[in-house]
CSV table of C-alpha atoms in Angstrom, one decimal:
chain,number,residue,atom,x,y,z
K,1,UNK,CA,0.0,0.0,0.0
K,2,UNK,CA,1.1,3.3,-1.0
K,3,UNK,CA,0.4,7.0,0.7
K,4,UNK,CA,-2.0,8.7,-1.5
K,5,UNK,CA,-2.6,11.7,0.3
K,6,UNK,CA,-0.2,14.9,-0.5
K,7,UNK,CA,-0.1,18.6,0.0
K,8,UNK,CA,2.4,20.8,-1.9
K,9,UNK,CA,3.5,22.9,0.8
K,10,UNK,CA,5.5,26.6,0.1
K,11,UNK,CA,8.1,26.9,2.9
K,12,UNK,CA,8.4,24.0,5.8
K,13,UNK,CA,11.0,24.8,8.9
K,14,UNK,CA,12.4,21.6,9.9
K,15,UNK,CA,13.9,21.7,13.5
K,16,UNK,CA,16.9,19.6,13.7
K,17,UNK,CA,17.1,19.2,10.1
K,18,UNK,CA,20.6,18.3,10.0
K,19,UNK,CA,20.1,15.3,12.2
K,20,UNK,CA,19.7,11.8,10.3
K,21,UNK,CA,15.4,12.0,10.1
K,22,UNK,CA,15.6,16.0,9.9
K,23,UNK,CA,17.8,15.8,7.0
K,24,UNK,CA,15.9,13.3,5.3
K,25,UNK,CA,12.8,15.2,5.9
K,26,UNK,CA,14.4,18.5,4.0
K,27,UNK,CA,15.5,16.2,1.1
K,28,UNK,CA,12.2,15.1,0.4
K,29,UNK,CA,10.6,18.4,0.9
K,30,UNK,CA,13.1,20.1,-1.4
K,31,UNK,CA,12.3,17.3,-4.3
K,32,UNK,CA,8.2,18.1,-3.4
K,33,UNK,CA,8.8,21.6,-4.3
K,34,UNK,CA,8.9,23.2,-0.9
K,35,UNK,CA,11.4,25.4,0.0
K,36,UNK,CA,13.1,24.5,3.4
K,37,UNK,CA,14.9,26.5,6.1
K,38,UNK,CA,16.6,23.8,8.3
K,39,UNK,CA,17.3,24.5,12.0
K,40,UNK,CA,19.9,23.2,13.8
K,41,UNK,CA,22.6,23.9,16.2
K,42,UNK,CA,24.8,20.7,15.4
K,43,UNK,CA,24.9,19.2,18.8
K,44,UNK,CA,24.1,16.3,17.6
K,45,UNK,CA,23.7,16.8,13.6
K,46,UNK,CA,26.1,16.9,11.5
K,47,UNK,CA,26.8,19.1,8.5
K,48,UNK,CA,27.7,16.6,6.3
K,49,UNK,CA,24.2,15.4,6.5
K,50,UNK,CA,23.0,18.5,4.3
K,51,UNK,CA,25.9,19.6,2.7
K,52,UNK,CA,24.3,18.1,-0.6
K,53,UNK,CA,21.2,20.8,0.2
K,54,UNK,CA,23.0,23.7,0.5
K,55,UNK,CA,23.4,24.7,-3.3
K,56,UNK,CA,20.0,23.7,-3.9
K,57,UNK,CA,17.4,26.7,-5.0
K,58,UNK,CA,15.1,27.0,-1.9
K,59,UNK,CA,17.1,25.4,0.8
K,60,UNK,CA,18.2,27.8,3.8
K,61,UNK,CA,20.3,26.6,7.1
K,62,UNK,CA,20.0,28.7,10.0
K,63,UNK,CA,22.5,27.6,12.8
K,64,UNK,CA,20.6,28.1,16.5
K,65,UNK,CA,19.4,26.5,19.3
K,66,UNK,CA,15.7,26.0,19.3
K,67,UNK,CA,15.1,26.8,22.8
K,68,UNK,CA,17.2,30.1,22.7
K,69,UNK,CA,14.2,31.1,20.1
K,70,UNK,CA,13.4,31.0,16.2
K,71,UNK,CA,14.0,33.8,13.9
K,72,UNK,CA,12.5,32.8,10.3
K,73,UNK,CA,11.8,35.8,8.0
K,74,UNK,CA,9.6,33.9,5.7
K,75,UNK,CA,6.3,32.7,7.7
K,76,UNK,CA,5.9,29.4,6.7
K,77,UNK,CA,3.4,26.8,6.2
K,78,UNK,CA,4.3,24.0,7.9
K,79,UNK,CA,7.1,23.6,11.1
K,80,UNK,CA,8.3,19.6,11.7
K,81,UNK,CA,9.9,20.1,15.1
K,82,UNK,CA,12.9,17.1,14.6
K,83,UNK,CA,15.3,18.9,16.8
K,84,UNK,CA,16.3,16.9,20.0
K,85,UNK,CA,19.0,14.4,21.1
K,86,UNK,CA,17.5,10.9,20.3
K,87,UNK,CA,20.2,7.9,21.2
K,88,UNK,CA,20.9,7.3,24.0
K,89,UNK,CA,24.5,8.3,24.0
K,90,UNK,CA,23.7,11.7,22.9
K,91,UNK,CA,20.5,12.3,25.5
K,92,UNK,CA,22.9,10.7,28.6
K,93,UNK,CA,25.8,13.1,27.4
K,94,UNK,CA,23.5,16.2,27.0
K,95,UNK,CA,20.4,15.6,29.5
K,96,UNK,CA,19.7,19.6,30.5
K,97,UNK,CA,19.9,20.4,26.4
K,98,UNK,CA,17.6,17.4,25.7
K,99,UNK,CA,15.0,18.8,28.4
K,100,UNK,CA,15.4,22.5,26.9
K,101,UNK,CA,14.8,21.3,23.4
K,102,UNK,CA,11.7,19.3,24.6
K,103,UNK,CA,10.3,22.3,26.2
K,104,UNK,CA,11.5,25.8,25.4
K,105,UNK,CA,12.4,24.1,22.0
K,106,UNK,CA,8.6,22.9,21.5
K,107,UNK,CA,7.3,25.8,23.0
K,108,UNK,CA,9.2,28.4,20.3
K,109,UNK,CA,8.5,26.0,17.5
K,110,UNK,CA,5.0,26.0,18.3
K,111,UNK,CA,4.7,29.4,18.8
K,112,UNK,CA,6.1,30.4,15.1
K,113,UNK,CA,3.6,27.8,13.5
K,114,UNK,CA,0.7,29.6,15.6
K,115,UNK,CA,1.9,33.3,14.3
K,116,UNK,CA,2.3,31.7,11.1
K,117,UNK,CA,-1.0,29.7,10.7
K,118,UNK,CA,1.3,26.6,9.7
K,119,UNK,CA,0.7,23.1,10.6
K,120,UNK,CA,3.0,22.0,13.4
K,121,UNK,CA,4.2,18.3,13.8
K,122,UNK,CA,6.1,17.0,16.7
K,123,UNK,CA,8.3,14.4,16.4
K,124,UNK,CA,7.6,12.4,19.3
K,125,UNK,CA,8.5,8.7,19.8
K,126,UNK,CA,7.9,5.1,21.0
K,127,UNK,CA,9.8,6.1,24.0
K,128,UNK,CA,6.9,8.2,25.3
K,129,UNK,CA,4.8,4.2,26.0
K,130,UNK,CA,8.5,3.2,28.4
K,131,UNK,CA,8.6,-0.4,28.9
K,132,UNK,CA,5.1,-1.2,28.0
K,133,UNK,CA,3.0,-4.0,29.4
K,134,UNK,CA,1.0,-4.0,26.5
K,135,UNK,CA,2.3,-5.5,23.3
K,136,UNK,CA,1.8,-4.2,20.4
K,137,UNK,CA,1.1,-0.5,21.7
K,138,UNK,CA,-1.3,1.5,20.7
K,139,UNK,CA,-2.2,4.7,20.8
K,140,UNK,CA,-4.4,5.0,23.5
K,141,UNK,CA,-1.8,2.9,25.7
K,142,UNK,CA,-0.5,5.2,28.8
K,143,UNK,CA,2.9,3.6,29.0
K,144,UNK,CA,5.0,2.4,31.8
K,145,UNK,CA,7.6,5.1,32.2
K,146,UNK,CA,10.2,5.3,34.9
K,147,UNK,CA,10.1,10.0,35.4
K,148,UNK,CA,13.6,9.8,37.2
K,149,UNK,CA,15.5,6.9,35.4
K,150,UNK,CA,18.6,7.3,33.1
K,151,UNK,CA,15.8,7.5,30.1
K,152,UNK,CA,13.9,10.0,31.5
K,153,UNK,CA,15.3,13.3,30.5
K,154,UNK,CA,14.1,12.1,26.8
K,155,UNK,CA,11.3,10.0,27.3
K,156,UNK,CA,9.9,13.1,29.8
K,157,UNK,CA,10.5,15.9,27.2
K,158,UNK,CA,8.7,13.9,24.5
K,159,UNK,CA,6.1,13.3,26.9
K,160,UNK,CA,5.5,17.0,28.0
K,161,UNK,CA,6.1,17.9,24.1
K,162,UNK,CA,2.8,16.1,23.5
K,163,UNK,CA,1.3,17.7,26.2
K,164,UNK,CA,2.7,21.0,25.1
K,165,UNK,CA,1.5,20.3,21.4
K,166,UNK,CA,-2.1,19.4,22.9
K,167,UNK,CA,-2.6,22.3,24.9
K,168,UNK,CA,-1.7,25.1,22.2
K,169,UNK,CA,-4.4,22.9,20.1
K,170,UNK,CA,-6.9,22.8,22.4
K,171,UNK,CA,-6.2,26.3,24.1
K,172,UNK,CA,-5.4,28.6,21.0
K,173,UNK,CA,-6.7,26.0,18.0
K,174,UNK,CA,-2.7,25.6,16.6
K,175,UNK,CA,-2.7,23.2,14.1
K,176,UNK,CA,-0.8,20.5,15.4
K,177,UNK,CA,0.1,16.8,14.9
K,178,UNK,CA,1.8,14.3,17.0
K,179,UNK,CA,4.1,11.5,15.5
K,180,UNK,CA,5.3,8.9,17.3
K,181,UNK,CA,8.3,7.0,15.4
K,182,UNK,CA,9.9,3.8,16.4
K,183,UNK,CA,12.9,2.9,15.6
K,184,UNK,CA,14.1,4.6,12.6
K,185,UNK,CA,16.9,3.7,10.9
K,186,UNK,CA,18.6,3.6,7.8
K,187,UNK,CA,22.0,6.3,6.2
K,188,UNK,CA,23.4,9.1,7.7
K,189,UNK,CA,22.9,7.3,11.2
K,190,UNK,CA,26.2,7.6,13.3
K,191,UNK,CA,28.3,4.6,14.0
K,192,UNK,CA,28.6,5.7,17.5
K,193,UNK,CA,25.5,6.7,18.8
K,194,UNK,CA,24.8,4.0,20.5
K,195,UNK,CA,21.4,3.0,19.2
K,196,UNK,CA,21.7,-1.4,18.4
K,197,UNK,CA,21.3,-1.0,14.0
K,198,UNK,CA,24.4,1.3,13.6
K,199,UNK,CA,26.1,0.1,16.5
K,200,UNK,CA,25.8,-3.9,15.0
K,201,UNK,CA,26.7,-2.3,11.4
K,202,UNK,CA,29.9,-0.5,12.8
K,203,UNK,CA,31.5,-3.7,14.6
K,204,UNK,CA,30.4,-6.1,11.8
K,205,UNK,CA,32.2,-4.0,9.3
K,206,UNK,CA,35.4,-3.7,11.7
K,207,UNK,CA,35.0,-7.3,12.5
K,208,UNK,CA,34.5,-6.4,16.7
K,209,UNK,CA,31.9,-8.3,18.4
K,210,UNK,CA,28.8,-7.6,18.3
K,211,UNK,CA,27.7,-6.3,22.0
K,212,UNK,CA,23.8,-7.6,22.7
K,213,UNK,CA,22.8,-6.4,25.9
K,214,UNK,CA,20.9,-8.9,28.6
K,215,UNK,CA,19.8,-12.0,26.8
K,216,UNK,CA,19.3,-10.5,23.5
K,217,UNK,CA,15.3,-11.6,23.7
K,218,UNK,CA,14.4,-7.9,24.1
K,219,UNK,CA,12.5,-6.4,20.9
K,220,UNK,CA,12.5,-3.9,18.4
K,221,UNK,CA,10.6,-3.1,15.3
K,222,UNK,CA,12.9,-1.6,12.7
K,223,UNK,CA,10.9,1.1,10.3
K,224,UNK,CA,13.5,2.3,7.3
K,225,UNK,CA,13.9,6.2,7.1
K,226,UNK,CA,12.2,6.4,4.0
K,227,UNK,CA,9.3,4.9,5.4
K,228,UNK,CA,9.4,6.4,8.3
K,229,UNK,CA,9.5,10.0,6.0
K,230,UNK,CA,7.0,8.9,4.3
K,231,UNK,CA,4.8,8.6,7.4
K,232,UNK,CA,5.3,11.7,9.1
K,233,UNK,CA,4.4,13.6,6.1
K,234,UNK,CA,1.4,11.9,5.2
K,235,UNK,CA,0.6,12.4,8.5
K,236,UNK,CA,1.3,16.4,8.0
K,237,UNK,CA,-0.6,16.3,4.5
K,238,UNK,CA,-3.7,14.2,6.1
K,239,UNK,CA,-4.7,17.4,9.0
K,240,UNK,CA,-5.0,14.9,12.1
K,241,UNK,CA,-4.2,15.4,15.4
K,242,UNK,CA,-2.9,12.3,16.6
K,243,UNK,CA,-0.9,10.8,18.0
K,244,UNK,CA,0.0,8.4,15.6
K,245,UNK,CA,2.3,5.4,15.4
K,246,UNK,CA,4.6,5.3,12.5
K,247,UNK,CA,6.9,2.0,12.4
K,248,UNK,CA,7.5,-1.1,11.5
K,249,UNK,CA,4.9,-3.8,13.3
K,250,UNK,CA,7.3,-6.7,12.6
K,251,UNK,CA,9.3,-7.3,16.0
K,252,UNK,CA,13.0,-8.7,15.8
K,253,UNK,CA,14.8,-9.6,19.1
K,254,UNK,CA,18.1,-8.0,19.0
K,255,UNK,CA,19.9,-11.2,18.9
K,256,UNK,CA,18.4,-12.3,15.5
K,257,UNK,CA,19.1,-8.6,14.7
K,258,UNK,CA,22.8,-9.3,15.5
K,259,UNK,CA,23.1,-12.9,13.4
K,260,UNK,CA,21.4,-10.3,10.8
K,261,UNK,CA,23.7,-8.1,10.5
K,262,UNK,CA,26.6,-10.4,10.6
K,263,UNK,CA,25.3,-12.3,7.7
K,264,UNK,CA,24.7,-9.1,5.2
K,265,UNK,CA,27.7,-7.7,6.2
K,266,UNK,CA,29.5,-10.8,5.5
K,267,UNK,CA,31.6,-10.7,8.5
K,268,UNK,CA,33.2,-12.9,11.0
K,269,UNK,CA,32.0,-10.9,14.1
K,270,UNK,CA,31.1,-12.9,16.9
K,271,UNK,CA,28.2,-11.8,19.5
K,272,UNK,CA,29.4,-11.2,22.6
K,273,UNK,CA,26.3,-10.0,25.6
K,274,UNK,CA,26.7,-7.1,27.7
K,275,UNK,CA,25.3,-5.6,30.5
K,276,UNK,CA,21.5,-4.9,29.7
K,277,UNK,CA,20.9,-0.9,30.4
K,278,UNK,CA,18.8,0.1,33.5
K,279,UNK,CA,15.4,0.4,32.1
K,280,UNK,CA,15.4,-0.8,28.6
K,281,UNK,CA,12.4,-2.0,27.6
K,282,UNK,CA,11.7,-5.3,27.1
K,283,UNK,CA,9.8,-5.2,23.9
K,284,UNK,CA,8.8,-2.6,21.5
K,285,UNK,CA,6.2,-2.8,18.5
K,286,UNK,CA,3.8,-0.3,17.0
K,287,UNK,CA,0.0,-1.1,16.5
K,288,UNK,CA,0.1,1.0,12.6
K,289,UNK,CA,-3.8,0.6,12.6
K,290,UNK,CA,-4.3,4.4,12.7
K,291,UNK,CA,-1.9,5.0,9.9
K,292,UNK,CA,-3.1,2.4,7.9
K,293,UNK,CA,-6.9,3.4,8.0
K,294,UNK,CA,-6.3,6.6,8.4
K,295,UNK,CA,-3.3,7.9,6.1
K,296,UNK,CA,-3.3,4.6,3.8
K,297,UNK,CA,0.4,4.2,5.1
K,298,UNK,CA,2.2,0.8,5.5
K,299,UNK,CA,6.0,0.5,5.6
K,300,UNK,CA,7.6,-1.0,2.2
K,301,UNK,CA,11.2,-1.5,2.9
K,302,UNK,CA,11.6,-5.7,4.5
K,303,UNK,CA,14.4,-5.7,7.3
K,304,UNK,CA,16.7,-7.1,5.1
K,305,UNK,CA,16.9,-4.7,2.0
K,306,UNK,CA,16.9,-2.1,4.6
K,307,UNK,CA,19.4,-3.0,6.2
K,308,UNK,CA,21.8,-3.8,3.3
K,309,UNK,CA,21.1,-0.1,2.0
K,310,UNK,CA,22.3,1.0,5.6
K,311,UNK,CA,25.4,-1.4,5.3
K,312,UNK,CA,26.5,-0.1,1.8
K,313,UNK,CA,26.0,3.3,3.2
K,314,UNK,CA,28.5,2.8,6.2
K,315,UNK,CA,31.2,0.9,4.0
K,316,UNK,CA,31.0,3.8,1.8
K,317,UNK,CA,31.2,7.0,4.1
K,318,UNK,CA,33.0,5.4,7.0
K,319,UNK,CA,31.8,4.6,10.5
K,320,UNK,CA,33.9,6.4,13.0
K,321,UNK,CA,32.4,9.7,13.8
């Protein structure tokens, strides 16, 4: 199944748009005919990431920090707020930054689509259900989140973005949408950023072991960036609130995700397990029926093919940071 629904938007702002979704996002909005000011203050993306953008008629970078406030000249007509630490390296490294984007971040972005009349769409994530004791989740599942663990500086400032994102909907009619991504991933990912796909890709290709933490029975459900892209801006195009789950519903545990990896890569890597982190959840898989009825969404990209296009990506640009 294919997206059917489009809207051919002027000028989007992309928060974060030189991070691996953000610049994805600009990419395809550049080719739809939209011109793009990306926004980011390279904490955590990387200007390589748009480097190919940056002669391109239409695209602007402004370098700032989202929570320090957004200047854009040109009102525009649609804001995907992107900007955030998302692996858990980055978030751990930079907690108070990942806590300012969440908030003052969300709360400038949304306050430039609301001037502007633009549609606003947060970029929340699966994180926001914790370790759920339902399986799949769905959108009207709670989650089971621990407020002062390790995770929490993210999974809190997603949480309170949705809150934010509600309440300037509800209080001042914003236009707003809530997407919910799991585990993206795909090029432009970086090799050290902890998350398991370029983690497994980076010690596969250097022949290192691959480090599975716990048992390696945990779950993921891998969605490709260009699904995932897809997703979010169907979910802009279609005018719904959400929240809305865009992923992958096909669960892998991380040890087959290993053996995976291993085998595309053609390596020798062995798997080696490692302590499991303090909160991790235990499994992780979207419920897409929302999408699906509502968008006509459905990831495209299998695990596999996915995952060899992230491979040949890495052997070709490198994986060290």
């Amino acid at each position: 199944m294919t997206t059917a629904l489009s809207r051919n938007w002027e000028h989007a702002v992309v928060t974060g748009g030189a991070g691996f979704v953000g610049s994805h996002l600009c990419a395809a909005l550049l080719d739809a005919g939209a011109a793009v000011t990306c926004v980011d203050d390279f904490s955590t993306g990387r200007p390589e990431n748009i480097s190919p953008l940056l002669e391109q008629p239409g695209f602007k970078l402004v370098q700032a920090d989202v929570a320090e406030g957004l200047r854009i000249k040109r009102p525009p007509d649609l804001v995907l707020h992107f900007a955030s630490p998302a692996s858990p390296a980055d978030y751990l490294r930079l907690p108070l930054h990942t806590m300012e984007t969440g908030s003052l971040g969300t709360r400038n972005a949304l306050e430039l689509a609301h001037s502007s009349r633009a549609r606003f769409v947060l970029a929340s994530t699966s994180e926001v259900y914790g370790d759920p004791q339902q399986n799949p989740q769905d959108e009207r599942y709670w989650g089971n989140v621990n407020p002062v663990g390790p995770r929490s500086v993210y999974d809190e400032a997603k949480r309170f973005g949705e809150a934010l994102s509600t309440a300037y909907a509800d209080a001042q009619g914003t236009d707003t949408c809530i997407v919910r991504l799991f585990n993206t991933y795909g090029p432009r990912m970086r090799g050290h950023d902890g998350r398991a796909v370029p983690t497994f890709v980076r010690q596969a290709l250097a022949g290192e072991p691959l480090t599975v933490t716990g048992d390696g029975r945990q779950t993921r459900s891998l969605c490709y960036v260009d699904d995932t892209v897809r997703g979010i801006l169907a979910a802009a195009a279609h005018g719904m609130r959400g929240p809305v789950n865009i992923g992958n519903p096909t669960e892998i545990t991380m040890f087959d995700l290993a053996r995976l990896v291993v085998e595309l890569a053609e390596s020798s890597s062995e798997i080696r397990y490692i302590e499991r982190p303090v909160d991790d959840p235990a499994v992780r898989c979207p419920d897409i029926t929302l999408a699906r009825d509502k968008l006509g969404w459905d990831p495209q990209v299998r695990a596999e093919e996915g995952l060899r296009r992230t491979i040949a990506w890495f052997r070709e640009a490198g994986t060290e940071e």
